[in-house]
Amino acid sequence: MNVTVIGIGKMGKAMAERIIQQGHNVTVYNRTPGRATNLTDLGARAAHSIASAVTNADIVVSSLFDDDALRDVCLSEQGLIASLPDQAVHVSTATILPATAKAVSKAHADAGKQYVSAAVLGIPDVAREGKMLSFCAGTETAAMAVKPVLSTFCEEVQYLGSNPQAPLVMKVGLNYALITSLELISELYVFFEKSDVDPALIQDGLHRIYAHPGYKRYIDKIKNRDFDHVNFDMRGGLKDVSVFQKAFNQAGVAPELANLVASRFISALSNQMENKDWSGIYEVIRQEAGLPAKYK
């Protein structure tokens, strides 16, 4: 297919390299010139405007820095929506706000143009290996049209339906899980080092616990709001968290996540949830977010 890649930063460049290697005809465009050299060496055509970049495109893949960049590229007078051929499909892979994805999708639809909202998980080197994970949403026809291109750098492409916000909600959620894990893992390494215990021990322990089936069970337990079947109750949870806090404090490490979780347990106990499973702090978070809670 004729594929245009708009935005050739680190991720866009890695995607473009992979698309070229898989045999597609690739045109590249970047608002900041000078980034296309190695891609043209691989056989890509460099365009000097959005209009010239998408003239013959079947699929347009945009990999832009942020919400403002995507809006500017899509909505400007000589921008992507104005220039996109009717038969072509634009798929955005930028990490943007779900609300922006919804607005950009509507702008395409209002102009009679095809748009797929997508999110990709991975880093540029993973894209070059073709092992990213992608979530996409749009009309089924448009999503199926872009799948062969997404599959050049993704080992799995999941179609989430027509809601353009869904892929970005998934991206935000999974990235949030990752970044809070980075905080947790970092706190643990510092705790071990300051306690004069070999950090290799917690490294091995984390490898074990993150692969433990108990993690999957708690994911399902919270999804099903099954807190009456108690593995460990709220009082026990608060007791354990207080131990974590004291141990960290004695080592001179701030247990930031433990401090937050302790406040959840205290709120749960004040709502008479002492005999519920400790994973029931989910109900506290629901209530604070204005959703109906199971226990009050």
mmCIF file of C-alpha atoms in Angstrom:
data_model
loop_
_atom_site.group_PDB
_atom_site.id
_atom_site.type_symbol
_atom_site.label_atom_id
_atom_site.label_comp_id
_atom_site.label_asym_id
_atom_site.label_seq_id
_atom_site.Cartn_x
_atom_site.Cartn_y
_atom_site.Cartn_z
ATOM 1 C CA MET A 1 0.000 0.000 0.000
ATOM 2 C CA ASN A 2 0.903 3.661 -0.233
ATOM 3 C CA VAL A 3 1.553 4.684 3.376
ATOM 4 C CA THR A 4 2.315 8.176 4.621
ATOM 5 C CA VAL A 5 3.922 8.675 8.018
ATOM 6 C CA ILE A 6 3.455 12.131 9.528
ATOM 7 C CA GLY A 7 5.723 12.887 12.480
ATOM 8 C CA ILE A 8 9.110 11.200 12.391
ATOM 9 C CA GLY A 9 10.424 11.612 15.882
ATOM 10 C CA LYS A 10 11.929 8.548 17.547
ATOM 11 C CA MET A 11 8.728 6.498 17.475
ATOM 12 C CA GLY A 12 7.508 7.697 14.080
ATOM 13 C CA LYS A 13 10.904 6.942 12.555
ATOM 14 C CA ALA A 14 10.935 3.421 14.012
ATOM 15 C CA MET A 15 7.424 2.790 12.671
ATOM 16 C CA ALA A 16 8.363 4.127 9.234
ATOM 17 C CA GLU A 17 11.464 1.925 9.079
ATOM 18 C CA ARG A 18 9.388 -1.137 9.837
ATOM 19 C CA ILE A 19 6.677 -0.228 7.309
ATOM 20 C CA ILE A 20 9.343 0.220 4.610
ATOM 21 C CA GLN A 21 10.954 -3.099 5.479
ATOM 22 C CA GLN A 22 7.611 -4.841 5.101
ATOM 23 C CA GLY A 23 7.376 -3.715 1.476
ATOM 24 C CA HIS A 24 5.001 -0.750 1.520
ATOM 25 C CA ASN A 25 5.563 2.461 -0.457
ATOM 26 C CA VAL A 26 6.283 5.056 2.218
ATOM 27 C CA THR A 27 6.140 8.847 2.152
ATOM 28 C CA VAL A 28 7.265 10.772 5.220
ATOM 29 C CA TYR A 29 6.532 14.276 6.417
ATOM 30 C CA ASN A 30 7.711 16.132 9.493
ATOM 31 C CA ARG A 31 6.920 19.694 10.496
ATOM 32 C CA THR A 32 10.573 20.114 11.493
ATOM 33 C CA PRO A 33 12.627 19.367 8.375
ATOM 34 C CA GLY A 34 15.834 17.343 8.340
ATOM 35 C CA ARG A 35 14.709 14.166 10.092
ATOM 36 C CA ALA A 36 13.995 12.082 7.000
ATOM 37 C CA THR A 37 17.535 11.391 5.774
ATOM 38 C CA ASN A 38 17.968 7.816 6.921
ATOM 39 C CA LEU A 39 14.391 7.002 5.848
ATOM 40 C CA THR A 40 14.971 8.280 2.319
ATOM 41 C CA ASP A 41 18.131 6.150 2.270
ATOM 42 C CA LEU A 42 15.841 3.180 2.946
ATOM 43 C CA GLY A 43 13.585 4.148 0.052
ATOM 44 C CA ALA A 44 11.023 6.548 1.528
ATOM 45 C CA ARG A 45 9.932 9.700 -0.265
ATOM 46 C CA ALA A 46 10.206 12.925 1.731
ATOM 47 C CA ALA A 47 7.347 15.392 1.280
ATOM 48 C CA HIS A 48 7.516 19.093 2.015
ATOM 49 C CA SER A 49 3.854 19.650 2.865
ATOM 50 C CA ILE A 50 0.971 17.669 4.295
ATOM 51 C CA ALA A 51 -0.957 17.969 1.043
ATOM 52 C CA SER A 52 1.872 16.540 -1.061
ATOM 53 C CA ALA A 53 2.504 13.834 1.526
ATOM 54 C CA VAL A 54 -1.013 12.389 1.406
ATOM 55 C CA THR A 55 -1.978 12.898 -2.247
ATOM 56 C CA ASN A 56 -1.726 9.219 -3.186
ATOM 57 C CA ALA A 57 -2.004 7.709 0.271
ATOM 58 C CA ASP A 58 -4.055 4.659 1.151
ATOM 59 C CA ILE A 59 -3.149 4.885 4.844
ATOM 60 C CA VAL A 60 -1.802 7.862 6.791
ATOM 61 C CA VAL A 61 -0.099 7.078 10.092
ATOM 62 C CA SER A 62 0.469 10.070 12.347
ATOM 63 C CA SER A 63 2.886 9.848 15.267
ATOM 64 C CA LEU A 64 2.766 13.306 16.806
ATOM 65 C CA PHE A 65 4.124 14.644 20.079
ATOM 66 C CA ASP A 66 0.968 15.805 21.834
ATOM 67 C CA ASP A 67 -2.644 16.959 21.585
ATOM 68 C CA ASP A 68 -1.736 20.394 20.226
ATOM 69 C CA ALA A 69 0.423 18.923 17.471
ATOM 70 C CA LEU A 70 -2.335 16.531 16.403
ATOM 71 C CA ARG A 71 -4.961 19.273 16.361
ATOM 72 C CA ASP A 72 -2.671 21.565 14.391
ATOM 73 C CA VAL A 73 -1.823 18.925 11.789
ATOM 74 C CA CYS A 74 -5.441 17.817 11.427
ATOM 75 C CA LEU A 75 -7.389 21.053 11.658
ATOM 76 C CA SER A 76 -5.213 23.717 10.016
ATOM 77 C CA GLU A 77 -6.366 25.198 6.708
ATOM 78 C CA GLN A 78 -3.861 23.174 4.670
ATOM 79 C CA GLY A 79 -3.925 20.323 7.162
ATOM 80 C CA LEU A 80 -4.576 16.637 7.073
ATOM 81 C CA ILE A 81 -8.371 16.622 7.139
ATOM 82 C CA ALA A 82 -8.532 19.135 4.287
ATOM 83 C CA SER A 83 -5.957 17.198 2.240
ATOM 84 C CA LEU A 84 -6.832 13.573 2.999
ATOM 85 C CA PRO A 85 -8.228 11.676 -0.020
ATOM 86 C CA ASP A 86 -11.723 10.345 0.601
ATOM 87 C CA GLN A 87 -10.637 6.722 0.182
ATOM 88 C CA ALA A 88 -7.656 7.062 2.540
ATOM 89 C CA VAL A 89 -7.719 6.315 6.278
ATOM 90 C CA HIS A 90 -5.873 8.352 8.890
ATOM 91 C CA VAL A 91 -4.741 6.444 11.977
ATOM 92 C CA SER A 92 -3.337 8.441 14.884
ATOM 93 C CA THR A 93 -0.923 6.644 17.211
ATOM 94 C CA ALA A 94 -0.097 9.607 19.492
ATOM 95 C CA THR A 95 -0.502 9.420 23.256
ATOM 96 C CA ILE A 96 -3.223 12.044 23.682
ATOM 97 C CA LEU A 97 -6.165 12.742 25.935
ATOM 98 C CA PRO A 98 -9.248 10.599 25.275
ATOM 99 C CA ALA A 99 -11.286 13.796 24.815
ATOM 100 C CA THR A 100 -8.903 14.949 22.078
ATOM 101 C CA ALA A 101 -9.308 11.635 20.262
ATOM 102 C CA LYS A 102 -13.082 12.089 20.384
ATOM 103 C CA ALA A 103 -12.874 15.662 19.034
ATOM 104 C CA VAL A 104 -10.460 14.753 16.231
ATOM 105 C CA SER A 105 -12.591 11.760 15.265
ATOM 106 C CA LYS A 106 -15.661 13.998 15.039
ATOM 107 C CA ALA A 107 -13.770 16.532 12.909
ATOM 108 C CA HIS A 108 -12.895 13.781 10.435
ATOM 109 C CA ALA A 109 -16.460 12.473 10.367
ATOM 110 C CA ASP A 110 -17.872 15.974 9.847
ATOM 111 C CA ALA A 111 -15.593 16.353 6.819
ATOM 112 C CA GLY A 112 -16.507 12.921 5.461
ATOM 113 C CA LYS A 113 -13.014 11.535 6.113
ATOM 114 C CA GLN A 114 -12.006 8.194 7.630
ATOM 115 C CA TYR A 115 -10.231 8.116 10.983
ATOM 116 C CA VAL A 116 -8.984 5.383 13.308
ATOM 117 C CA SER A 117 -8.036 6.237 16.878
ATOM 118 C CA ALA A 118 -5.146 4.080 18.014
ATOM 119 C CA ALA A 119 -2.682 3.723 20.844
ATOM 120 C CA VAL A 120 0.539 1.739 20.794
ATOM 121 C CA LEU A 121 2.416 0.249 23.734
ATOM 122 C CA GLY A 122 6.143 -0.134 23.520
ATOM 123 C CA ILE A 123 9.339 1.780 22.788
ATOM 124 C CA PRO A 124 11.024 2.497 19.427
ATOM 125 C CA ASP A 125 13.291 -0.557 19.603
ATOM 126 C CA VAL A 126 10.241 -2.744 20.189
ATOM 127 C CA ALA A 127 8.566 -1.150 17.146
ATOM 128 C CA ARG A 128 11.631 -2.020 15.072
ATOM 129 C CA GLU A 129 11.244 -5.628 16.202
ATOM 130 C CA GLY A 130 7.551 -5.616 15.231
ATOM 131 C CA LYS A 131 6.481 -6.471 18.774
ATOM 132 C CA MET A 132 4.365 -3.507 19.868
ATOM 133 C CA LEU A 133 0.805 -3.891 21.140
ATOM 134 C CA SER A 134 -1.883 -1.698 19.571
ATOM 135 C CA PHE A 135 -5.463 -0.829 20.445
ATOM 136 C CA CYS A 136 -7.628 0.807 17.802
ATOM 137 C CA ALA A 137 -11.180 2.103 17.386
ATOM 138 C CA GLY A 138 -13.279 3.443 14.543
ATOM 139 C CA THR A 139 -15.578 1.966 11.948
ATOM 140 C CA GLU A 140 -14.832 -1.698 11.458
ATOM 141 C CA THR A 141 -14.055 -1.086 7.783
ATOM 142 C CA ALA A 142 -11.491 1.622 8.557
ATOM 143 C CA ALA A 143 -9.932 -0.400 11.376
ATOM 144 C CA MET A 144 -9.527 -3.437 9.132
ATOM 145 C CA ALA A 145 -7.961 -1.226 6.454
ATOM 146 C CA VAL A 146 -5.211 0.028 8.780
ATOM 147 C CA LYS A 147 -4.555 -3.306 10.496
ATOM 148 C CA PRO A 148 -1.985 -4.566 7.931
ATOM 149 C CA VAL A 149 0.058 -1.390 8.454
ATOM 150 C CA LEU A 150 -0.225 -1.470 12.253
ATOM 151 C CA SER A 151 0.765 -5.131 12.101
ATOM 152 C CA THR A 152 4.100 -4.252 10.539
ATOM 153 C CA PHE A 153 5.279 -2.917 13.909
ATOM 154 C CA CYS A 154 2.749 -4.574 16.263
ATOM 155 C CA GLU A 155 2.534 -8.255 17.055
ATOM 156 C CA GLU A 156 -1.049 -7.783 18.222
ATOM 157 C CA VAL A 157 -3.729 -5.292 17.132
ATOM 158 C CA GLN A 158 -6.900 -5.252 19.235
ATOM 159 C CA TYR A 159 -10.060 -3.680 17.826
ATOM 160 C CA LEU A 160 -12.047 -2.027 20.627
ATOM 161 C CA GLY A 161 -15.141 -0.936 18.705
ATOM 162 C CA SER A 162 -16.295 2.469 17.539
ATOM 163 C CA ASN A 163 -15.558 4.632 20.605
ATOM 164 C CA PRO A 164 -12.458 6.716 19.696
ATOM 165 C CA GLN A 165 -11.674 7.311 23.365
ATOM 166 C CA ALA A 166 -11.266 3.610 24.196
ATOM 167 C CA PRO A 167 -7.680 3.098 22.919
ATOM 168 C CA LEU A 168 -6.459 6.178 24.777
ATOM 169 C CA VAL A 169 -8.178 5.144 27.995
ATOM 170 C CA MET A 170 -6.367 1.807 27.641
ATOM 171 C CA LYS A 171 -3.034 3.547 26.988
ATOM 172 C CA VAL A 172 -3.411 5.923 29.924
ATOM 173 C CA GLY A 173 -4.489 3.085 32.218
ATOM 174 C CA LEU A 174 -1.681 0.703 31.305
ATOM 175 C CA ASN A 175 0.960 3.427 31.329
ATOM 176 C CA TYR A 176 -0.286 4.527 34.748
ATOM 177 C CA ALA A 177 0.119 0.940 35.952
ATOM 178 C CA LEU A 178 3.682 0.955 34.612
ATOM 179 C CA ILE A 179 4.715 4.295 36.043
ATOM 180 C CA THR A 180 3.339 3.548 39.508
ATOM 181 C CA SER A 181 5.206 0.246 39.346
ATOM 182 C CA LEU A 182 8.386 2.219 38.632
ATOM 183 C CA GLU A 183 7.756 4.235 41.802
ATOM 184 C CA LEU A 184 7.111 1.066 43.800
ATOM 185 C CA ILE A 185 10.133 -0.815 42.454
ATOM 186 C CA SER A 186 12.387 2.195 43.006
ATOM 187 C CA GLU A 187 11.183 2.600 46.596
ATOM 188 C CA LEU A 188 11.858 -1.083 47.238
ATOM 189 C CA TYR A 189 15.405 -1.004 45.870
ATOM 190 C CA VAL A 190 16.228 2.039 48.004
ATOM 191 C CA PHE A 191 14.650 0.363 51.054
ATOM 192 C CA PHE A 192 16.803 -2.748 50.594
ATOM 193 C CA GLU A 193 19.982 -0.757 50.001
ATOM 194 C CA LYS A 194 19.460 1.431 53.060
ATOM 195 C CA SER A 195 18.661 -1.662 55.125
ATOM 196 C CA ASP A 196 22.019 -3.228 54.102
ATOM 197 C CA VAL A 197 20.286 -6.084 52.297
ATOM 198 C CA ASP A 198 21.370 -7.146 48.811
ATOM 199 C CA PRO A 199 18.939 -5.562 46.274
ATOM 200 C CA ALA A 200 19.361 -8.685 44.124
ATOM 201 C CA LEU A 201 17.044 -10.410 46.610
ATOM 202 C CA ILE A 202 14.129 -8.050 45.919
ATOM 203 C CA GLN A 203 14.926 -8.256 42.207
ATOM 204 C CA ASP A 204 14.382 -12.014 42.354
ATOM 205 C CA GLY A 205 11.339 -11.589 44.582
ATOM 206 C CA LEU A 206 9.702 -9.116 42.191
ATOM 207 C CA HIS A 207 10.286 -11.413 39.241
ATOM 208 C CA ARG A 208 8.431 -14.082 41.180
ATOM 209 C CA ILE A 209 5.542 -12.033 42.549
ATOM 210 C CA TYR A 210 4.698 -10.228 39.299
ATOM 211 C CA ALA A 211 4.353 -13.634 37.650
ATOM 212 C CA HIS A 212 2.285 -15.003 40.555
ATOM 213 C CA PRO A 213 -1.296 -16.149 39.761
ATOM 214 C CA GLY A 214 -2.498 -14.191 42.788
ATOM 215 C CA TYR A 215 -2.079 -10.987 40.786
ATOM 216 C CA LYS A 216 -4.503 -12.190 38.140
ATOM 217 C CA ARG A 217 -6.961 -13.280 40.823
ATOM 218 C CA TYR A 218 -7.002 -9.821 42.376
ATOM 219 C CA ILE A 219 -7.455 -8.207 38.957
ATOM 220 C CA ASP A 220 -10.547 -10.378 38.465
ATOM 221 C CA LYS A 221 -11.714 -9.970 42.072
ATOM 222 C CA ILE A 222 -11.777 -6.178 41.808
ATOM 223 C CA LYS A 223 -13.441 -6.321 38.386
ATOM 224 C CA ASN A 224 -16.201 -8.521 39.855
ATOM 225 C CA ARG A 225 -16.375 -6.475 43.103
ATOM 226 C CA ASP A 226 -16.093 -9.728 45.040
ATOM 227 C CA PHE A 227 -15.115 -8.419 48.477
ATOM 228 C CA ASP A 228 -17.345 -10.598 50.651
ATOM 229 C CA HIS A 229 -15.127 -13.607 49.950
ATOM 230 C CA VAL A 230 -12.239 -12.551 52.185
ATOM 231 C CA ASN A 231 -8.640 -13.590 51.626
ATOM 232 C CA PHE A 232 -7.280 -10.875 53.904
ATOM 233 C CA ASP A 233 -9.436 -8.288 55.665
ATOM 234 C CA MET A 234 -9.191 -4.512 55.954
ATOM 235 C CA ARG A 235 -7.811 -4.452 59.491
ATOM 236 C CA GLY A 236 -5.066 -6.839 58.459
ATOM 237 C CA GLY A 237 -4.360 -4.688 55.407
ATOM 238 C CA LEU A 238 -4.021 -1.509 57.479
ATOM 239 C CA LYS A 239 -1.811 -3.343 59.982
ATOM 240 C CA ASP A 240 0.495 -4.537 57.210
ATOM 241 C CA VAL A 241 0.663 -1.104 55.611
ATOM 242 C CA SER A 242 1.584 0.424 58.975
ATOM 243 C CA VAL A 243 4.421 -2.094 59.220
ATOM 244 C CA PHE A 244 5.590 -1.064 55.730
ATOM 245 C CA GLN A 245 5.465 2.599 56.748
ATOM 246 C CA LYS A 246 7.418 2.069 59.968
ATOM 247 C CA ALA A 247 10.041 -0.136 58.332
ATOM 248 C CA PHE A 248 10.611 2.344 55.518
ATOM 249 C CA ASN A 249 10.711 5.301 57.879
ATOM 250 C CA GLN A 250 13.244 3.540 60.103
ATOM 251 C CA ALA A 251 15.417 3.038 57.029
ATOM 252 C CA GLY A 252 15.056 6.702 56.081
ATOM 253 C CA VAL A 253 12.912 6.062 52.999
ATOM 254 C CA ALA A 254 9.583 7.802 52.301
ATOM 255 C CA PRO A 255 6.921 5.133 51.570
ATOM 256 C CA GLU A 256 4.806 7.382 49.340
ATOM 257 C CA LEU A 257 2.562 4.648 47.946
ATOM 258 C CA ALA A 258 2.081 3.092 51.382
ATOM 259 C CA ASN A 259 0.973 6.467 52.749
ATOM 260 C CA LEU A 260 -1.671 6.724 50.049
ATOM 261 C CA VAL A 261 -2.880 3.150 50.499
ATOM 262 C CA ALA A 262 -3.091 3.608 54.289
ATOM 263 C CA SER A 263 -5.550 6.459 53.746
ATOM 264 C CA ARG A 264 -7.686 4.123 51.618
ATOM 265 C CA PHE A 265 -7.811 1.519 54.394
ATOM 266 C CA ILE A 266 -8.708 4.136 56.992
ATOM 267 C CA SER A 267 -11.586 5.328 54.796
ATOM 268 C CA ALA A 268 -12.756 1.744 54.279
ATOM 269 C CA LEU A 269 -12.783 1.075 58.028
ATOM 270 C CA SER A 270 -14.752 4.269 58.635
ATOM 271 C CA ASN A 271 -17.341 2.887 56.188
ATOM 272 C CA GLN A 272 -17.758 -0.300 58.273
ATOM 273 C CA MET A 273 -15.813 -2.437 55.782
ATOM 274 C CA GLU A 274 -13.583 -4.068 58.407
ATOM 275 C CA ASN A 275 -14.831 -7.544 57.468
ATOM 276 C CA LYS A 276 -14.402 -7.098 53.715
ATOM 277 C CA ASP A 277 -11.461 -8.235 51.616
ATOM 278 C CA TRP A 278 -8.634 -5.707 51.546
ATOM 279 C CA SER A 279 -8.977 -5.356 47.755
ATOM 280 C CA GLY A 280 -12.260 -3.624 48.598
ATOM 281 C CA ILE A 281 -10.383 -0.313 48.782
ATOM 282 C CA TYR A 282 -11.718 -0.177 45.221
ATOM 283 C CA GLU A 283 -15.067 0.841 46.709
ATOM 284 C CA VAL A 284 -13.400 3.780 48.496
ATOM 285 C CA ILE A 285 -11.901 4.964 45.215
ATOM 286 C CA ARG A 286 -15.279 4.574 43.489
ATOM 287 C CA GLN A 287 -16.985 6.625 46.163
ATOM 288 C CA GLU A 288 -14.355 9.382 46.002
ATOM 289 C CA ALA A 289 -14.835 9.513 42.232
ATOM 290 C CA GLY A 290 -18.596 9.966 42.591
ATOM 291 C CA LEU A 291 -19.564 6.431 41.530
ATOM 292 C CA PRO A 292 -22.019 4.346 43.574
ATOM 293 C CA ALA A 293 -20.171 2.327 46.192
ATOM 294 C CA LYS A 294 -21.157 -1.138 47.340
ATOM 295 C CA TYR A 295 -20.649 -0.368 51.028
ATOM 296 C CA LYS A 296 -21.415 2.853 52.919
#
